[in-house]
Amino acid sequence: MPETPSKKPVVLLVIVGIVFGVSLLLVLLGLRPTEKQLVEIVQDGQVLYTLDLASAEDQELRIEAENGSWNLVCIRDGEIFMQDAGCPDHTCVNMGVLRAENLPIVCLPNRLVIRFAQGGQT
Amino acid sequence: MKLHKLTELALLTALALIIFIIELRIPDLTPIPGVKLGLANIITVYAVFRYRPGETAMLVAARLLLGAMFTGNLSALLYSAAGAGLCLLGMLGVKRFIPQRYIWLCSVIGAILHNTGQIGAAIVLMRTTAVLTYLPVLLVSGCIAGLFTGLCAQFTVIRMEKLRPDRHE
């Protein structure tokens, strides 16, 4: 470990500070509840369903995954959430209702995403 | 000496696993997946500064494999391995030119790389960039958690150095 004071830690510190600041800004901007009503259910990069929460009837969608597991998506009173899943950790179920544009409900093991539809983005 | 090293590394691996399992029992602070303290990384950061790169890599690999087996969530292994791999490479690189009082900074950089690696793996495996919007959330929580675990590791490294200054390399 060289004893001479190095500028490298300071440079790193600044980079880390910038990363943190930008992320914080994006989080604060992105986590507001959205006005959008159009929701997509995406599996493996393919859009399976597109639903309009404003007009969608209360329903349950059972989506089978390639690996034999499954997810139960539930729409109730204009809100969409994961009711149940065949995976052990239930992370997606615990995420609750889909609210923010930048926080899609993601099921990693079954490669399923529920998100607000974004114009032009895949 | 070799046996001695092996025993120490095994002990550290066991310690990391115990911390990992105990942390699983702590209820999540937020419903956002991936936001957690990552207390087991205290051991990783400690090993980065006290052992050779190869030894640290073995420790981390053993911890990941056993951790995935203990939780029964093998599908998460790919994501955690991508994160941990990138994190380890970054920390080993940064470690070369930062003094010991900046260990916490090394840990924060590791946390940033860890989250980036995880999201990168998720983008590749899920074939969608939708998960990318998670990255800022994970980076903010990762920086804070990394600072905390890094400081824990820093205090431990400095104390162990005083206790046994002649050890390791």
Short mmCIF file of C-alpha atoms in Angstrom, two decimals:
data_model
loop_
_atom_site.label_atom_id
_atom_site.label_comp_id
_atom_site.label_asym_id
_atom_site.label_seq_id
_atom_site.Cartn_x
_atom_site.Cartn_y
_atom_site.Cartn_z
CA MET A 1 0.00 0.00 0.00
CA PRO A 2 1.74 3.21 -1.10
CA GLU A 3 1.98 5.90 1.54
CA THR A 4 1.92 8.78 -0.93
CA PRO A 5 -1.50 10.42 -0.96
CA SER A 6 -3.21 9.26 -4.12
CA LYS A 7 -5.89 11.06 -6.05
CA LYS A 8 -7.47 7.81 -7.18
CA PRO A 9 -9.74 7.33 -4.14
CA VAL A 10 -11.04 10.86 -4.61
CA VAL A 11 -11.80 10.21 -8.27
CA LEU A 12 -13.64 7.01 -7.32
CA LEU A 13 -15.48 8.87 -4.59
CA VAL A 14 -16.70 11.45 -7.10
CA ILE A 15 -17.81 8.74 -9.55
CA VAL A 16 -19.69 6.90 -6.82
CA GLY A 17 -21.27 10.17 -5.71
CA ILE A 18 -22.48 10.91 -9.23
CA VAL A 19 -23.91 7.39 -9.67
CA PHE A 20 -25.71 7.70 -6.34
CA GLY A 21 -27.05 11.18 -7.12
CA VAL A 22 -28.33 10.29 -10.58
CA SER A 23 -29.95 7.11 -9.29
CA LEU A 24 -31.64 8.96 -6.46
CA LEU A 25 -33.00 11.51 -8.92
CA LEU A 26 -34.30 8.77 -11.24
CA VAL A 27 -35.90 6.97 -8.32
CA LEU A 28 -37.64 10.09 -7.08
CA LEU A 29 -38.87 10.90 -10.60
CA GLY A 30 -39.82 7.35 -11.49
CA LEU A 31 -41.64 6.10 -8.44
CA ARG A 32 -44.62 8.39 -8.61
CA PRO A 33 -47.90 6.60 -9.26
CA THR A 34 -48.70 6.73 -12.96
CA GLU A 35 -51.80 7.93 -14.77
CA LYS A 36 -51.47 5.18 -17.34
CA GLN A 37 -54.13 2.51 -17.53
CA LEU A 38 -52.76 0.23 -20.24
CA VAL A 39 -50.98 -2.78 -18.77
CA GLU A 40 -48.87 -5.42 -20.50
CA ILE A 41 -48.11 -8.94 -19.35
CA VAL A 42 -44.84 -10.00 -20.90
CA GLN A 43 -43.26 -13.45 -20.83
CA ASP A 44 -39.81 -14.14 -22.26
CA GLY A 45 -39.91 -10.84 -24.15
CA GLN A 46 -43.29 -11.66 -25.76
CA VAL A 47 -46.36 -9.61 -24.89
CA LEU A 48 -49.00 -12.15 -23.85
CA TYR A 49 -51.79 -9.78 -22.84
CA THR A 50 -52.51 -6.09 -23.12
CA LEU A 51 -55.21 -4.92 -20.74
CA ASP A 52 -56.89 -1.60 -20.06
CA LEU A 53 -57.28 -1.40 -16.32
CA ALA A 54 -59.99 1.25 -16.63
CA SER A 55 -62.32 -1.10 -18.48
CA ALA A 56 -61.00 -4.58 -17.63
CA GLU A 57 -63.37 -6.87 -15.78
CA ASP A 58 -62.28 -8.52 -12.59
CA GLN A 59 -60.50 -11.69 -13.61
CA GLU A 60 -57.74 -14.15 -12.89
CA LEU A 61 -55.21 -15.21 -15.48
CA ARG A 62 -53.19 -18.33 -14.99
CA ILE A 63 -49.98 -18.17 -16.96
CA GLU A 64 -47.91 -21.31 -17.41
CA ALA A 65 -44.17 -20.98 -17.68
CA GLU A 66 -41.80 -23.01 -19.80
CA ASN A 67 -40.17 -24.54 -16.74
CA GLY A 68 -43.45 -26.06 -15.52
CA SER A 69 -44.12 -23.35 -12.98
CA TRP A 70 -47.01 -20.87 -13.14
CA ASN A 71 -48.24 -17.44 -12.09
CA LEU A 72 -51.75 -16.33 -11.18
CA VAL A 73 -52.33 -12.72 -12.23
CA CYS A 74 -55.35 -11.06 -10.71
CA ILE A 75 -57.24 -7.95 -11.80
CA ARG A 76 -59.66 -6.47 -9.30
CA ASP A 77 -61.27 -3.02 -9.12
CA GLY A 78 -58.99 -1.63 -11.81
CA GLU A 79 -55.82 -2.83 -10.09
CA ILE A 80 -53.48 -5.59 -11.19
CA PHE A 81 -51.37 -7.77 -8.95
CA MET A 82 -49.85 -11.23 -8.68
CA GLN A 83 -52.19 -13.42 -6.70
CA ASP A 84 -50.03 -16.51 -6.44
CA ALA A 85 -47.05 -18.17 -8.05
CA GLY A 86 -45.53 -21.62 -8.30
CA CYS A 87 -42.06 -20.48 -7.27
CA PRO A 88 -40.69 -20.84 -3.74
CA ASP A 89 -39.82 -17.22 -2.97
CA HIS A 90 -43.07 -15.42 -3.92
CA THR A 91 -41.21 -12.16 -4.48
CA CYS A 92 -43.64 -11.06 -7.17
CA VAL A 93 -46.64 -11.78 -4.93
CA ASN A 94 -45.14 -9.71 -2.15
CA MET A 95 -44.70 -6.74 -4.46
CA GLY A 96 -48.42 -6.13 -4.29
CA VAL A 97 -50.33 -3.91 -6.69
CA LEU A 98 -48.69 -2.46 -9.80
CA ARG A 99 -48.53 1.31 -9.28
CA ALA A 100 -45.40 2.93 -10.65
CA GLU A 101 -44.26 2.96 -14.23
CA ASN A 102 -40.66 2.29 -13.26
CA LEU A 103 -41.40 -0.55 -10.90
CA PRO A 104 -42.85 -3.43 -12.91
CA ILE A 105 -43.86 -6.61 -11.15
CA VAL A 106 -41.17 -9.09 -12.12
CA CYS A 107 -41.06 -12.83 -11.65
CA LEU A 108 -37.45 -13.78 -12.29
CA PRO A 109 -37.77 -17.60 -12.21
CA ASN A 110 -40.73 -17.64 -14.62
CA ARG A 111 -39.48 -14.71 -16.70
CA LEU A 112 -42.75 -12.87 -16.41
CA VAL A 113 -43.20 -9.10 -16.25
CA ILE A 114 -46.33 -7.06 -15.57
CA ARG A 115 -45.84 -3.41 -16.48
CA PHE A 116 -47.52 -0.31 -17.76
CA ALA A 117 -47.40 -0.18 -21.55
CA GLN A 118 -44.79 2.21 -22.85
CA GLY A 119 -45.03 3.75 -26.27
CA GLY A 120 -42.36 2.43 -28.60
CA GLN A 121 -40.37 0.50 -26.00
CA THR A 122 -39.95 -3.24 -26.00
CA MET B 1 0.45 -23.24 6.42
CA LYS B 2 -1.71 -24.43 3.54
CA LEU B 3 -3.98 -26.36 5.86
CA HIS B 4 -4.13 -23.32 8.07
CA LYS B 5 -5.30 -21.18 5.15
CA LEU B 6 -7.89 -23.73 4.13
CA THR B 7 -9.31 -23.86 7.63
CA GLU B 8 -9.53 -20.10 7.84
CA LEU B 9 -11.28 -19.88 4.47
CA ALA B 10 -13.72 -22.64 5.44
CA LEU B 11 -14.46 -20.80 8.66
CA LEU B 12 -15.10 -17.57 6.78
CA THR B 13 -17.37 -19.38 4.31
CA ALA B 14 -19.36 -20.86 7.17
CA LEU B 15 -19.58 -17.44 8.78
CA ALA B 16 -20.82 -15.86 5.55
CA LEU B 17 -23.44 -18.59 5.16
CA ILE B 18 -24.68 -18.14 8.71
CA ILE B 19 -25.00 -14.39 8.18
CA PHE B 20 -26.76 -15.05 4.87
CA ILE B 21 -29.30 -17.44 6.43
CA ILE B 22 -29.97 -15.16 9.38
CA GLU B 23 -30.53 -12.22 7.05
CA LEU B 24 -33.18 -14.22 5.20
CA ARG B 25 -35.15 -14.36 8.43
CA ILE B 26 -35.20 -10.58 8.73
CA PRO B 27 -38.43 -9.33 7.16
CA ASP B 28 -37.96 -7.24 4.01
CA LEU B 29 -37.89 -3.50 4.55
CA THR B 30 -39.60 -2.86 1.22
CA PRO B 31 -41.60 -5.04 -1.15
CA ILE B 32 -39.08 -4.23 -3.89
CA PRO B 33 -37.12 -7.39 -4.70
CA GLY B 34 -33.36 -7.10 -4.45
CA VAL B 35 -33.38 -4.35 -1.83
CA LYS B 36 -31.51 -5.84 1.08
CA LEU B 37 -28.53 -5.29 3.32
CA GLY B 38 -26.34 -8.06 1.99
CA LEU B 39 -24.64 -8.55 5.32
CA ALA B 40 -22.76 -11.62 4.07
CA ASN B 41 -20.74 -9.24 1.91
CA ILE B 42 -18.93 -8.09 5.03
CA ILE B 43 -17.05 -11.38 4.78
CA THR B 44 -16.40 -10.90 1.06
CA VAL B 45 -14.96 -7.42 1.55
CA TYR B 46 -12.90 -8.66 4.49
CA ALA B 47 -11.51 -11.51 2.39
CA VAL B 48 -10.71 -9.18 -0.51
CA PHE B 49 -8.41 -7.21 1.76
CA ARG B 50 -6.95 -10.08 3.77
CA TYR B 51 -6.57 -12.95 1.30
CA ARG B 52 -5.34 -13.53 -2.24
CA PRO B 53 -7.77 -13.00 -5.14
CA GLY B 54 -8.02 -16.71 -5.92
CA GLU B 55 -8.78 -17.57 -2.32
CA THR B 56 -11.47 -14.91 -2.14
CA ALA B 57 -13.03 -16.16 -5.36
CA MET B 58 -13.20 -19.70 -3.97
CA LEU B 59 -14.84 -18.41 -0.80
CA VAL B 60 -17.47 -16.46 -2.74
CA ALA B 61 -18.17 -19.36 -5.12
CA ALA B 62 -18.67 -21.77 -2.23
CA ARG B 63 -20.92 -19.31 -0.47
CA LEU B 64 -23.09 -18.76 -3.54
CA LEU B 65 -23.50 -22.47 -4.29
CA LEU B 66 -24.25 -23.48 -0.72
CA GLY B 67 -26.50 -20.47 -0.20
CA ALA B 68 -28.56 -21.39 -3.27
CA MET B 69 -28.83 -24.98 -2.05
CA PHE B 70 -29.87 -23.98 1.45
CA THR B 71 -32.59 -21.66 0.23
CA GLY B 72 -33.71 -24.11 -2.47
CA ASN B 73 -33.77 -21.32 -4.99
CA LEU B 74 -31.39 -22.50 -7.65
CA SER B 75 -32.89 -20.31 -10.35
CA ALA B 76 -31.69 -17.25 -8.45
CA LEU B 77 -28.13 -18.58 -8.63
CA LEU B 78 -27.53 -17.21 -12.13
CA TYR B 79 -28.49 -13.71 -11.08
CA SER B 80 -26.51 -13.75 -7.87
CA ALA B 81 -23.49 -15.29 -9.60
CA ALA B 82 -23.49 -12.57 -12.26
CA GLY B 83 -23.74 -9.92 -9.56
CA ALA B 84 -21.16 -11.45 -7.27
CA GLY B 85 -18.71 -12.09 -10.11
CA LEU B 86 -18.75 -8.52 -11.34
CA CYS B 87 -18.65 -7.23 -7.77
CA LEU B 88 -15.61 -9.34 -6.92
CA LEU B 89 -13.69 -8.34 -10.05
CA GLY B 90 -14.38 -4.68 -9.38
CA MET B 91 -13.39 -4.84 -5.73
CA LEU B 92 -10.18 -6.74 -6.49
CA GLY B 93 -9.31 -4.08 -9.04
CA VAL B 94 -10.12 -1.15 -6.79
CA LYS B 95 -8.35 -2.72 -3.81
CA ARG B 96 -4.96 -2.34 -5.52
CA PHE B 97 -4.86 1.40 -5.23
CA ILE B 98 -6.97 2.44 -2.29
CA PRO B 99 -5.74 2.70 1.29
CA GLN B 100 -7.40 0.84 4.14
CA ARG B 101 -9.40 3.76 5.39
CA TYR B 102 -11.27 3.67 2.07
CA ILE B 103 -12.44 0.08 2.37
CA TRP B 104 -16.00 1.34 2.67
CA LEU B 105 -15.64 2.98 -0.75
CA CYS B 106 -14.49 -0.32 -2.23
CA SER B 107 -17.58 -1.96 -0.77
CA VAL B 108 -19.90 0.70 -2.22
CA ILE B 109 -18.33 0.21 -5.65
CA GLY B 110 -18.80 -3.54 -5.19
CA ALA B 111 -22.47 -3.01 -4.37
CA ILE B 112 -22.98 -0.86 -7.47
CA LEU B 113 -21.33 -3.53 -9.64
CA HIS B 114 -23.29 -6.30 -7.93
CA ASN B 115 -26.61 -4.68 -8.77
CA THR B 116 -25.49 -3.85 -12.29
CA GLY B 117 -24.49 -7.48 -12.85
CA GLN B 118 -27.79 -8.76 -11.51
CA ILE B 119 -29.85 -6.48 -13.73
CA GLY B 120 -27.60 -7.33 -16.68
CA ALA B 121 -28.24 -11.04 -16.13
CA ALA B 122 -31.97 -10.36 -15.80
CA ILE B 123 -32.02 -8.43 -19.09
CA VAL B 124 -30.24 -11.27 -20.89
CA LEU B 125 -32.28 -14.09 -19.35
CA MET B 126 -35.69 -12.43 -19.52
CA ARG B 127 -35.05 -10.85 -22.93
CA THR B 128 -36.62 -7.58 -21.89
CA THR B 129 -35.25 -4.22 -20.86
CA ALA B 130 -38.23 -3.68 -18.54
CA VAL B 131 -36.12 -4.70 -15.56
CA LEU B 132 -33.70 -1.88 -16.32
CA THR B 133 -36.00 0.55 -14.53
CA TYR B 134 -35.13 -1.31 -11.34
CA LEU B 135 -31.49 -0.35 -11.56
CA PRO B 136 -31.74 3.15 -10.01
CA VAL B 137 -33.72 1.78 -7.07
CA LEU B 138 -31.20 -0.97 -6.52
CA LEU B 139 -28.26 1.41 -6.90
CA VAL B 140 -29.55 3.78 -4.23
CA SER B 141 -30.26 0.96 -1.78
CA GLY B 142 -27.03 -0.78 -2.79
CA CYS B 143 -24.91 2.30 -2.07
CA ILE B 144 -26.38 2.66 1.40
CA ALA B 145 -26.12 -1.05 2.19
CA GLY B 146 -22.62 -1.18 0.69
CA LEU B 147 -21.51 1.71 2.89
CA PHE B 148 -22.80 -0.09 5.96
CA THR B 149 -21.27 -3.49 5.19
CA GLY B 150 -18.08 -1.78 4.01
CA LEU B 151 -17.64 0.05 7.29
CA CYS B 152 -18.22 -3.20 9.19
CA ALA B 153 -15.52 -4.85 7.07
CA GLN B 154 -13.17 -1.88 7.46
CA PHE B 155 -13.31 -1.99 11.26
CA THR B 156 -12.80 -5.76 11.20
CA VAL B 157 -9.84 -5.60 8.81
CA ILE B 158 -8.09 -2.89 10.80
CA ARG B 159 -8.59 -4.74 14.09
CA MET B 160 -7.46 -8.06 12.68
CA GLU B 161 -4.38 -6.37 11.25
CA LYS B 162 -3.46 -5.08 14.71
CA LEU B 163 -4.12 -8.50 16.19
CA ARG B 164 -2.11 -10.47 13.64
CA PRO B 165 -0.02 -8.07 11.57
CA ASP B 166 2.36 -10.68 10.20
CA ARG B 167 -0.24 -12.84 8.50
CA HIS B 168 -1.11 -13.06 4.83
CA GLU B 169 1.19 -12.15 1.97
#
